[in-house]
mmCIF file with all atom_site columns, C-alpha atoms in Angstrom:
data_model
loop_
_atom_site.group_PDB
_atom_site.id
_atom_site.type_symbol
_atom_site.label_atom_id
_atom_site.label_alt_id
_atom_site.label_comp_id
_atom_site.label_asym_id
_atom_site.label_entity_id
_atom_site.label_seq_id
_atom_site.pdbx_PDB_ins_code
_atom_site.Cartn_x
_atom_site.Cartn_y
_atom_site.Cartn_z
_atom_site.occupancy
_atom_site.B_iso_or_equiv
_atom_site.pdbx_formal_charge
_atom_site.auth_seq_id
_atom_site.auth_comp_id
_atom_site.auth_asym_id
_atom_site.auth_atom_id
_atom_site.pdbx_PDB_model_num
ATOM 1   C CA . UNK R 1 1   ? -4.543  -39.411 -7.771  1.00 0.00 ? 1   UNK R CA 1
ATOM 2   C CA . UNK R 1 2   ? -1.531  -42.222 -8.317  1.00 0.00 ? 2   UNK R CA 1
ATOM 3   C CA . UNK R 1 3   ? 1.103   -41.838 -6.804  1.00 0.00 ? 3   UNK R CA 1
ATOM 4   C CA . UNK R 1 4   ? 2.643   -41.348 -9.699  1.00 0.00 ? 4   UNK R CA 1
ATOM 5   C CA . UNK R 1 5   ? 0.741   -38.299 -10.603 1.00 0.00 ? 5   UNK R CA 1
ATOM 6   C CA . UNK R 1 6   ? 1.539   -36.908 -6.971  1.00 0.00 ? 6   UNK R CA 1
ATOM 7   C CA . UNK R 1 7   ? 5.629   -37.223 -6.989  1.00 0.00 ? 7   UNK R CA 1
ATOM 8   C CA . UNK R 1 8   ? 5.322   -34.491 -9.778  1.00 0.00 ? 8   UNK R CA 1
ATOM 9   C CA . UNK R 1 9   ? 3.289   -32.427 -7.802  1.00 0.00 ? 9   UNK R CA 1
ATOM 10  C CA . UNK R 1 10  ? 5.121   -28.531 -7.989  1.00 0.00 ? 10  UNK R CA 1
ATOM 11  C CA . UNK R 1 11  ? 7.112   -27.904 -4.969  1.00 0.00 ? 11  UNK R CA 1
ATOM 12  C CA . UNK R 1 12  ? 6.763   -24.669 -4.023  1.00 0.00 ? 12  UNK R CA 1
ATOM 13  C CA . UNK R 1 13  ? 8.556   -22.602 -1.197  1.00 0.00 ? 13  UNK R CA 1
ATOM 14  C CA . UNK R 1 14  ? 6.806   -20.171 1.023   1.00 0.00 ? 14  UNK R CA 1
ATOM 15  C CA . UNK R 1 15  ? 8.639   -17.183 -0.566  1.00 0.00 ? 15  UNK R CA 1
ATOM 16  C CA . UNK R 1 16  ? 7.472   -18.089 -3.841  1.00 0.00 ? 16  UNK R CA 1
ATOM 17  C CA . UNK R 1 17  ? 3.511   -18.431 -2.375  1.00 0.00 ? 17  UNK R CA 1
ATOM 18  C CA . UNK R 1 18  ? 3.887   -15.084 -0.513  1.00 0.00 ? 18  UNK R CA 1
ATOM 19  C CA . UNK R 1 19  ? 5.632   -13.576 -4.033  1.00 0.00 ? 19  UNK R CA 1
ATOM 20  C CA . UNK R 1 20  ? 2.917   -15.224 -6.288  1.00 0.00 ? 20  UNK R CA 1
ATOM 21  C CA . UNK R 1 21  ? 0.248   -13.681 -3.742  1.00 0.00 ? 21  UNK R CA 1
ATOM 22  C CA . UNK R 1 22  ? 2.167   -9.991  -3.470  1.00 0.00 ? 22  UNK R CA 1
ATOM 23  C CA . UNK R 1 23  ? 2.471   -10.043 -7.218  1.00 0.00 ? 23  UNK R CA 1
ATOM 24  C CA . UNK R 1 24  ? -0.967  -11.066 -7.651  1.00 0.00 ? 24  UNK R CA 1
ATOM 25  C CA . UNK R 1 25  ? -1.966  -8.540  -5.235  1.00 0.00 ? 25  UNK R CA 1
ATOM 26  C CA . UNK R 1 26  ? -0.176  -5.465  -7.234  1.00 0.00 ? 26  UNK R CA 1
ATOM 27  C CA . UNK R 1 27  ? -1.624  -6.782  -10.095 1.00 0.00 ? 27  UNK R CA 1
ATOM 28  C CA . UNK R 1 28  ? -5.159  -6.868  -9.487  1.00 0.00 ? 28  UNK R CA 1
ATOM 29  C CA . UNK R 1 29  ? -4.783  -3.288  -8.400  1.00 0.00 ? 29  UNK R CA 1
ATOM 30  C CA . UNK R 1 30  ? -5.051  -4.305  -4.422  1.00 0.00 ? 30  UNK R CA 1
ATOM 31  C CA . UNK R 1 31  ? -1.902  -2.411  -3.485  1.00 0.00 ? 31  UNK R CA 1
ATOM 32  C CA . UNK R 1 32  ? -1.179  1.476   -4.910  1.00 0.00 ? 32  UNK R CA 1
ATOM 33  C CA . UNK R 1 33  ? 1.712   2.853   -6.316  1.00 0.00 ? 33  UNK R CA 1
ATOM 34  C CA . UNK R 1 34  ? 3.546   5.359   -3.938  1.00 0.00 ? 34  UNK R CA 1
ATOM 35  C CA . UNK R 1 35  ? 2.019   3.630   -0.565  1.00 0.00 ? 35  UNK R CA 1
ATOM 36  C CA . UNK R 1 36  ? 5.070   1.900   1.425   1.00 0.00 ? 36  UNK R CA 1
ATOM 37  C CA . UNK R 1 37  ? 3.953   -1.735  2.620   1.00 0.00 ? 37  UNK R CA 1
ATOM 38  C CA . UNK R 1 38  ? 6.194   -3.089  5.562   1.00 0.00 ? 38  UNK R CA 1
ATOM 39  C CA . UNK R 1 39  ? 7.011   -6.766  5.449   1.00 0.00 ? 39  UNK R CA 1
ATOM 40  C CA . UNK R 1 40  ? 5.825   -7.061  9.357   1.00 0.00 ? 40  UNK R CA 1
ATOM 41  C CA . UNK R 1 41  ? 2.367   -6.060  8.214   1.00 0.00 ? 41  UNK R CA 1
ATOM 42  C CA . UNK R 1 42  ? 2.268   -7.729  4.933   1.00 0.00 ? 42  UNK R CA 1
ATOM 43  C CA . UNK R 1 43  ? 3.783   -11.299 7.237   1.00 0.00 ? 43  UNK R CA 1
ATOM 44  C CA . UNK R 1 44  ? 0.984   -10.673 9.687   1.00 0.00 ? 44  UNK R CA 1
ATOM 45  C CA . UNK R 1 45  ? -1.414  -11.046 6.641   1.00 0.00 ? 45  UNK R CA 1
ATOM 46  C CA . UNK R 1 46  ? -0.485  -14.239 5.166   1.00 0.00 ? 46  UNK R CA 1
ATOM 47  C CA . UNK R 1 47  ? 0.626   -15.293 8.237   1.00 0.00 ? 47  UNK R CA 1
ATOM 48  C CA . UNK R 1 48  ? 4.498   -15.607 7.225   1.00 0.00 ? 48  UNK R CA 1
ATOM 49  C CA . UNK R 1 49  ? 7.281   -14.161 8.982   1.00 0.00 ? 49  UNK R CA 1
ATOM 50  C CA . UNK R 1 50  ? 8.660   -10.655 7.849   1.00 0.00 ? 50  UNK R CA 1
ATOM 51  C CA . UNK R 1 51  ? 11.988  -12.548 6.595   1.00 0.00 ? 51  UNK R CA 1
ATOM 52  C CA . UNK R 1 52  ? 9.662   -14.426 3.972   1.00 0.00 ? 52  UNK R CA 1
ATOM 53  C CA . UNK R 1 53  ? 7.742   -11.062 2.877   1.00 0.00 ? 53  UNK R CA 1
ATOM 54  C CA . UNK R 1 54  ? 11.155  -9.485  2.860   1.00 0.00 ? 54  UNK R CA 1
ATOM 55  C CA . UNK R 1 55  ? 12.579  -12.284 0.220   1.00 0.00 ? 55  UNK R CA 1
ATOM 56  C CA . UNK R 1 56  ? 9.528   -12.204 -1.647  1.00 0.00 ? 56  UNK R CA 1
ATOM 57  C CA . UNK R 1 57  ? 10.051  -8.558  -2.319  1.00 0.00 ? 57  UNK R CA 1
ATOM 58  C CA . UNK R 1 58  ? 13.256  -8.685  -3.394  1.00 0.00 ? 58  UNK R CA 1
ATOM 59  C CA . UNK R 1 59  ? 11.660  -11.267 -6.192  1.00 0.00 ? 59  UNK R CA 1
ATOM 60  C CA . UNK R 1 60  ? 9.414   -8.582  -6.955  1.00 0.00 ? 60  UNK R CA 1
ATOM 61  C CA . UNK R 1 61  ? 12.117  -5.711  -7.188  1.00 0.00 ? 61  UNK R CA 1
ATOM 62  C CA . UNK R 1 62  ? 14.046  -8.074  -9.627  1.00 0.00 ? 62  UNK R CA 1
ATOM 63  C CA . UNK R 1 63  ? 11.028  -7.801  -11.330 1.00 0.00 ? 63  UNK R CA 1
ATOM 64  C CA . UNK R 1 64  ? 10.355  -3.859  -11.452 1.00 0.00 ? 64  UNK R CA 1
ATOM 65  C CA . UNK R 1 65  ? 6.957   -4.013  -9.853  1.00 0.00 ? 65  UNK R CA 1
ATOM 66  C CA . UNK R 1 66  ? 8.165   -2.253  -6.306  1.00 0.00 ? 66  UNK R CA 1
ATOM 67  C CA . UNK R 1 67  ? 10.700  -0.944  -5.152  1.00 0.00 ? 67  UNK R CA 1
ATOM 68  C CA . UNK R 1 68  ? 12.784  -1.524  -2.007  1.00 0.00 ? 68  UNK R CA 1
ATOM 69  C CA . UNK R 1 69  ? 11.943  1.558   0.734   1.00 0.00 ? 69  UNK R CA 1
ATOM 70  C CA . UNK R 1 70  ? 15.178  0.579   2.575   1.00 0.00 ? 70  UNK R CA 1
ATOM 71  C CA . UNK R 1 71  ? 14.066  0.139   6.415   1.00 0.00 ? 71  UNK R CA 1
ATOM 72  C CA . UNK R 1 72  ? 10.449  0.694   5.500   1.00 0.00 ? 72  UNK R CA 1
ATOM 73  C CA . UNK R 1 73  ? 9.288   -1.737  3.205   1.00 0.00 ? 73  UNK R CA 1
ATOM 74  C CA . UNK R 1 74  ? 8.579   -1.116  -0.536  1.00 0.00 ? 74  UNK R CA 1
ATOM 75  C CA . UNK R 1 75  ? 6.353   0.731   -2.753  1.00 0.00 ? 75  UNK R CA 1
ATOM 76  C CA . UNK R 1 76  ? 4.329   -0.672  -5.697  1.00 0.00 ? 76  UNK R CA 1
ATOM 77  C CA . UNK R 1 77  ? 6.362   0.475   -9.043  1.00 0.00 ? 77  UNK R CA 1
ATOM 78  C CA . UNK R 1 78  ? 4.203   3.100   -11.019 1.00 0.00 ? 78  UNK R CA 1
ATOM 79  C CA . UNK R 1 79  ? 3.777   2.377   -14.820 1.00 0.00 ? 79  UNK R CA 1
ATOM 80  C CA . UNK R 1 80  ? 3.771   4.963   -16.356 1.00 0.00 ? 80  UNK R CA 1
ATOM 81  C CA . UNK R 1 81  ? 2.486   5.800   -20.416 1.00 0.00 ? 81  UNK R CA 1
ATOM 82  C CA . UNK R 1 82  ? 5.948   5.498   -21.443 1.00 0.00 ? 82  UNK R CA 1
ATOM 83  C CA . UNK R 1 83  ? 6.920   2.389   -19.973 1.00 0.00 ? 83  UNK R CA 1
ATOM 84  C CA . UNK R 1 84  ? 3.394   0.985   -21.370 1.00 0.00 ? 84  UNK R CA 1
ATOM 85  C CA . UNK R 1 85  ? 4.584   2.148   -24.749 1.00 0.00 ? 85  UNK R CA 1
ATOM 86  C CA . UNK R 1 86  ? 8.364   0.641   -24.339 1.00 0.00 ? 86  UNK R CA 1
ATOM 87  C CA . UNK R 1 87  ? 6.936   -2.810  -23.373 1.00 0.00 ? 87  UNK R CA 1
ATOM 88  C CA . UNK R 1 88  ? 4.608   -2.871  -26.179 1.00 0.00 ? 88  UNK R CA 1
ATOM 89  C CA . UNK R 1 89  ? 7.246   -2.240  -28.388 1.00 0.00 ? 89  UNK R CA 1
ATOM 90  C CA . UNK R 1 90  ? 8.955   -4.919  -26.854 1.00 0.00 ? 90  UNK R CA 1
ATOM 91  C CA . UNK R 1 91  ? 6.389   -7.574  -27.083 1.00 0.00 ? 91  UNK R CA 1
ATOM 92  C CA . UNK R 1 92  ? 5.939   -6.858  -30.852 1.00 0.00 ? 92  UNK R CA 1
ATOM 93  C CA . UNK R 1 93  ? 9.565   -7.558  -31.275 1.00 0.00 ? 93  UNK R CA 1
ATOM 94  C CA . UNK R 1 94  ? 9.082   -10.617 -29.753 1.00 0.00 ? 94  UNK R CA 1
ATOM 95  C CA . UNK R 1 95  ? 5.737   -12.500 -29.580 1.00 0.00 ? 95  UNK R CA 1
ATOM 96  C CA . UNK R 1 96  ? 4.726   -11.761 -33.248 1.00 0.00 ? 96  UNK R CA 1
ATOM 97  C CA . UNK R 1 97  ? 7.739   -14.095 -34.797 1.00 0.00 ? 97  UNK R CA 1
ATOM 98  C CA . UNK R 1 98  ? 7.545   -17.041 -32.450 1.00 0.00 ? 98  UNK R CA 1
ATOM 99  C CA . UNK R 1 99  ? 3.944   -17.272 -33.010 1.00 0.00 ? 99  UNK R CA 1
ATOM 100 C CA . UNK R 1 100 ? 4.249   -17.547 -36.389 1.00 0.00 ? 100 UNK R CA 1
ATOM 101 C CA . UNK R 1 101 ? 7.404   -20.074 -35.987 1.00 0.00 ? 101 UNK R CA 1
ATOM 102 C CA . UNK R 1 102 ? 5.748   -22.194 -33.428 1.00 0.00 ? 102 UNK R CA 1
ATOM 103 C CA . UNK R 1 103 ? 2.333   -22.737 -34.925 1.00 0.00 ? 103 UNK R CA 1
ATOM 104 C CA . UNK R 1 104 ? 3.212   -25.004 -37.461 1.00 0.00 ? 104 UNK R CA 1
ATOM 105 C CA . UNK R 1 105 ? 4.954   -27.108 -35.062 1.00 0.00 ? 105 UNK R CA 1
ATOM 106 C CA . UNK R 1 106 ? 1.754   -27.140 -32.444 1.00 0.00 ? 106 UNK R CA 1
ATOM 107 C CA . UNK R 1 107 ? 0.323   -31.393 -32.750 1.00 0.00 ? 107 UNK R CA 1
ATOM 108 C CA . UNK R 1 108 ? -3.172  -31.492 -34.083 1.00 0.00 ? 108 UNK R CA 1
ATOM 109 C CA . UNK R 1 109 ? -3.995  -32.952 -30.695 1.00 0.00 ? 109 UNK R CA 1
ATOM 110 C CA . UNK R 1 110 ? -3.433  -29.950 -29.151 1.00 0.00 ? 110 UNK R CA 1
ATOM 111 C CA . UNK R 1 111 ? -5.865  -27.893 -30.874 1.00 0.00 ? 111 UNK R CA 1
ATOM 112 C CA . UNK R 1 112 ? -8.778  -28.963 -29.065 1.00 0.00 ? 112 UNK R CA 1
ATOM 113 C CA . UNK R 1 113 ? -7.001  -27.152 -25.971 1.00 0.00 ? 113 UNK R CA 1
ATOM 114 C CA . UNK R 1 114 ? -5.358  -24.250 -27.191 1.00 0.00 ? 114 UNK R CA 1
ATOM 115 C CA . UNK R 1 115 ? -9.141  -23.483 -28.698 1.00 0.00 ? 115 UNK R CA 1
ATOM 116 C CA . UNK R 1 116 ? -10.519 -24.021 -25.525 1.00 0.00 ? 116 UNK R CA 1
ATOM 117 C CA . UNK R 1 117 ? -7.737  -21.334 -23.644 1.00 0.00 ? 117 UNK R CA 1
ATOM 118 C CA . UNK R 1 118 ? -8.870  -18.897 -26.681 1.00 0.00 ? 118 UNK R CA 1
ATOM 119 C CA . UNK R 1 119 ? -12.658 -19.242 -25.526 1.00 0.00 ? 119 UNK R CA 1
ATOM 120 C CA . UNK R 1 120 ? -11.834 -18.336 -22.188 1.00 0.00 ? 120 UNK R CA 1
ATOM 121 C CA . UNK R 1 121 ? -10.706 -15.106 -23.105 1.00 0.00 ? 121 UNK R CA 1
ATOM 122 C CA . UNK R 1 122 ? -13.897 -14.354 -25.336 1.00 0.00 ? 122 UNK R CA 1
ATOM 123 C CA . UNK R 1 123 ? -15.828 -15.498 -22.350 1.00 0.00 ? 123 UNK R CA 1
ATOM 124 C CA . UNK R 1 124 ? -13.966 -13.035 -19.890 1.00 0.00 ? 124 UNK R CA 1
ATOM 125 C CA . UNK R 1 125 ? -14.756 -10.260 -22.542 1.00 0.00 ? 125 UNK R CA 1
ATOM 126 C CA . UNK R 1 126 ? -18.640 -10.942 -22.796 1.00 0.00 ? 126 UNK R CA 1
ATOM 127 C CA . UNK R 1 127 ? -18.776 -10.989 -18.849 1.00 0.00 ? 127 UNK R CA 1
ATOM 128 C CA . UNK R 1 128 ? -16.851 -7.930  -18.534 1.00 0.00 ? 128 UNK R CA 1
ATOM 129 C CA . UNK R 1 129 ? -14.583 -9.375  -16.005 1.00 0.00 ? 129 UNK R CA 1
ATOM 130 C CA . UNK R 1 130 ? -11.542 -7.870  -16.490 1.00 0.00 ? 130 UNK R CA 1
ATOM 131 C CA . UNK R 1 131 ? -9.369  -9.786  -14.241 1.00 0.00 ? 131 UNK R CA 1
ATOM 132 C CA . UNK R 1 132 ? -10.706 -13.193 -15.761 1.00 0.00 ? 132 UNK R CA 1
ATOM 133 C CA . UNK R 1 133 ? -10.305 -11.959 -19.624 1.00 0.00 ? 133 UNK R CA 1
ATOM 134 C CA . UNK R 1 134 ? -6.451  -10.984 -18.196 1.00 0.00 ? 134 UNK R CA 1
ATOM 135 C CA . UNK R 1 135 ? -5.694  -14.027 -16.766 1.00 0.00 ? 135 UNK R CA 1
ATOM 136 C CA . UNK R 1 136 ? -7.118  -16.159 -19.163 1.00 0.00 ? 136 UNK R CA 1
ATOM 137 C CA . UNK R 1 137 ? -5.581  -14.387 -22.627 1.00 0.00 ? 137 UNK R CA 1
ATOM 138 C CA . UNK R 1 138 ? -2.132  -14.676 -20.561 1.00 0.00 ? 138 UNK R CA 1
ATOM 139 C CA . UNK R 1 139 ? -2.511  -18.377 -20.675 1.00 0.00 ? 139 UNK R CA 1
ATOM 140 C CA . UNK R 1 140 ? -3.440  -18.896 -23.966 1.00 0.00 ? 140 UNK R CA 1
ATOM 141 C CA . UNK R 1 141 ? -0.343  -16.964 -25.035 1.00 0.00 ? 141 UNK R CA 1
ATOM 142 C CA . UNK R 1 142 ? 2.572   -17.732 -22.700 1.00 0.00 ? 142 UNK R CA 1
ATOM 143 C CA . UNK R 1 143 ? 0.416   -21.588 -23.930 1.00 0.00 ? 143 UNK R CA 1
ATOM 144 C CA . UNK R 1 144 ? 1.462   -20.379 -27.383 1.00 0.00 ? 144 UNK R CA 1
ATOM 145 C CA . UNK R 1 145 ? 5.035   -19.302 -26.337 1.00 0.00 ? 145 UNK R CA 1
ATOM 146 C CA . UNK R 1 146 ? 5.561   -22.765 -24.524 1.00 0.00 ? 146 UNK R CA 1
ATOM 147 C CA . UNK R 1 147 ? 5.921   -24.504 -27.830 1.00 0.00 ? 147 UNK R CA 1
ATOM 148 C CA . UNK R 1 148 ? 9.003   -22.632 -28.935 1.00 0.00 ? 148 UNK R CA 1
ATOM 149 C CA . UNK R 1 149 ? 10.763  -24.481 -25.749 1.00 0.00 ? 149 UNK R CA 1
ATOM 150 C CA . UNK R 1 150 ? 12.656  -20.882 -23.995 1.00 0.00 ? 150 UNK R CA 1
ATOM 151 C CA . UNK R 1 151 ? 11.991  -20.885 -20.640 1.00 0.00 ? 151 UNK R CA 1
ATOM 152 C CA . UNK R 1 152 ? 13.765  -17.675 -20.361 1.00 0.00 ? 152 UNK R CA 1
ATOM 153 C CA . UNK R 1 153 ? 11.247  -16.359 -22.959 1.00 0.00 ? 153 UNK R CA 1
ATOM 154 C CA . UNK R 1 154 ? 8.311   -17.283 -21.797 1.00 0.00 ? 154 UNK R CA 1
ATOM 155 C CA . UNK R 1 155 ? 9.437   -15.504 -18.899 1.00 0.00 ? 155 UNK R CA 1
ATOM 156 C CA . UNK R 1 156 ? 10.598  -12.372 -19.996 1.00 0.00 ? 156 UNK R CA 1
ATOM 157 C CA . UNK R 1 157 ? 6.859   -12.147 -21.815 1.00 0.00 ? 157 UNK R CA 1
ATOM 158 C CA . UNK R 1 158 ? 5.032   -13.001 -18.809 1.00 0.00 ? 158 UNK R CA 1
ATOM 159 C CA . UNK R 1 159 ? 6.838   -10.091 -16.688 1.00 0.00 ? 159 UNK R CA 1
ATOM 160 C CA . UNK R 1 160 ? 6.577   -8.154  -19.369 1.00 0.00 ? 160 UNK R CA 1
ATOM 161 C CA . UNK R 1 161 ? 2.553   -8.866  -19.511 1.00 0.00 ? 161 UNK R CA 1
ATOM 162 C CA . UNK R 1 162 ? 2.400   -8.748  -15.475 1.00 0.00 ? 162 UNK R CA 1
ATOM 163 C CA . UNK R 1 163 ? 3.239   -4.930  -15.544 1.00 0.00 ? 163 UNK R CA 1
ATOM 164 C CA . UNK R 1 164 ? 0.548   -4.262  -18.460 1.00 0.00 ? 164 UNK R CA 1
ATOM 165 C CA . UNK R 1 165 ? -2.164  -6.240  -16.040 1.00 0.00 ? 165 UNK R CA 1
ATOM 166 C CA . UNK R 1 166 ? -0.420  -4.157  -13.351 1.00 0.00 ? 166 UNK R CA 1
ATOM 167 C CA . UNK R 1 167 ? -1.742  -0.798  -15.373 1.00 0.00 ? 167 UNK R CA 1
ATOM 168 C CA . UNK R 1 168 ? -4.700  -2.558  -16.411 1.00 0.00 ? 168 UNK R CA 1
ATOM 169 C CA . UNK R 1 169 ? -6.082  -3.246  -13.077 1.00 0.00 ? 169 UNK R CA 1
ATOM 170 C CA . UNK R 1 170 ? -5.360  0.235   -11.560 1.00 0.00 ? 170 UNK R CA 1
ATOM 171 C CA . UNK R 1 171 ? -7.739  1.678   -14.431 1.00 0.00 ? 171 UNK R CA 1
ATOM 172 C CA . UNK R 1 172 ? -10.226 -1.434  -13.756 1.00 0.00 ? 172 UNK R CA 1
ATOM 173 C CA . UNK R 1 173 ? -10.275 -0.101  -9.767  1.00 0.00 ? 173 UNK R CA 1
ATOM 174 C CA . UNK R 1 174 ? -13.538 2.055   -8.903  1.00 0.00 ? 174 UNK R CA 1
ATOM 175 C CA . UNK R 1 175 ? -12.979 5.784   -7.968  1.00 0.00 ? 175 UNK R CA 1
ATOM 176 C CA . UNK R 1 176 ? -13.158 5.946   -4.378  1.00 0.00 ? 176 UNK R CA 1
#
């Protein structure tokens, strides 16, 4: 690695790894709707302090996937048919149209890659792995959604995806 390849390295804070593991977490169905979490337990797992569990959550709440159990913790957001339905409709509003705007403007050198995100996802499908057919049709469309240049969009998609994958990997979880 140059060192020109390491000054652009991501920065990332500790709230933001403990909120990218929570989120990841609720999203892989590791953490159930209507059980409270406290942020001295959840610290003690990724070996943070509460405060940083406590900020990540409030990332999440901003998000809808928990909510804030004041002087308990939180508790994982339930989606429920209807919100399924709502984001859907969403999504179709909104993914649809910038597809078809941004494709023309994708360089020919990029094929080669976007192709290769789009086998993933078959790949994931043939093995049956939910969680890897997920993660890997997310990228190829927020990918897609890069190329109209909104941040804020490609954003507002990928929360809006995150609680589908929420639902999706409650129904992937085996029966107890």
């Amino acid at each position: 690695m140059s060192i020109d390849q390491f000054t652009q390295m991501e920065k990332v804070s500790l709230r933001d790894k403990v909120s990218r593991a929570l989120r990841a977490a609720i999203i892989a169905g590791e953490m159930d709707p209507g059980v409270v979490y406290s942020a001295p337990t959840l610290g003690a797992r990724f070996g943070v302090s509460a405060t940083r569990v406590r900020e990540a959550m409030l990332d999440l709440a901003r998000e809808n996937l928990i909510s804030i159990v004041p002087n308990k913790g939180f508790r994982v957001t339930e989606v429920a048919e209807k919100d399924l339905d709502d984001i859907t409709q969403i999504r179709l509003l909104l993914e649809p149209p910038i597809v078809r705007d941004v494709t023309p403007l994708i360089p020919a050198e990029d094929l080669p890659r976007l192709r290769e995100l789009a086998a993933n996802i078959v790949e994931g499908a043939e093995k049956g792995d939910l969680v890897e057919y997920t993660a890997a049709d997310q990228i190829f469309h927020l990918t897609l959604l890069d190329y109209a240049d909104n941040p804020r969009l490609t954003t507002l998609v990928s929360d809006l995806r995150d609680h589908i994958r929420q639902a999706r990997g409650r129904w992937a979880k085996p029966e107890d």
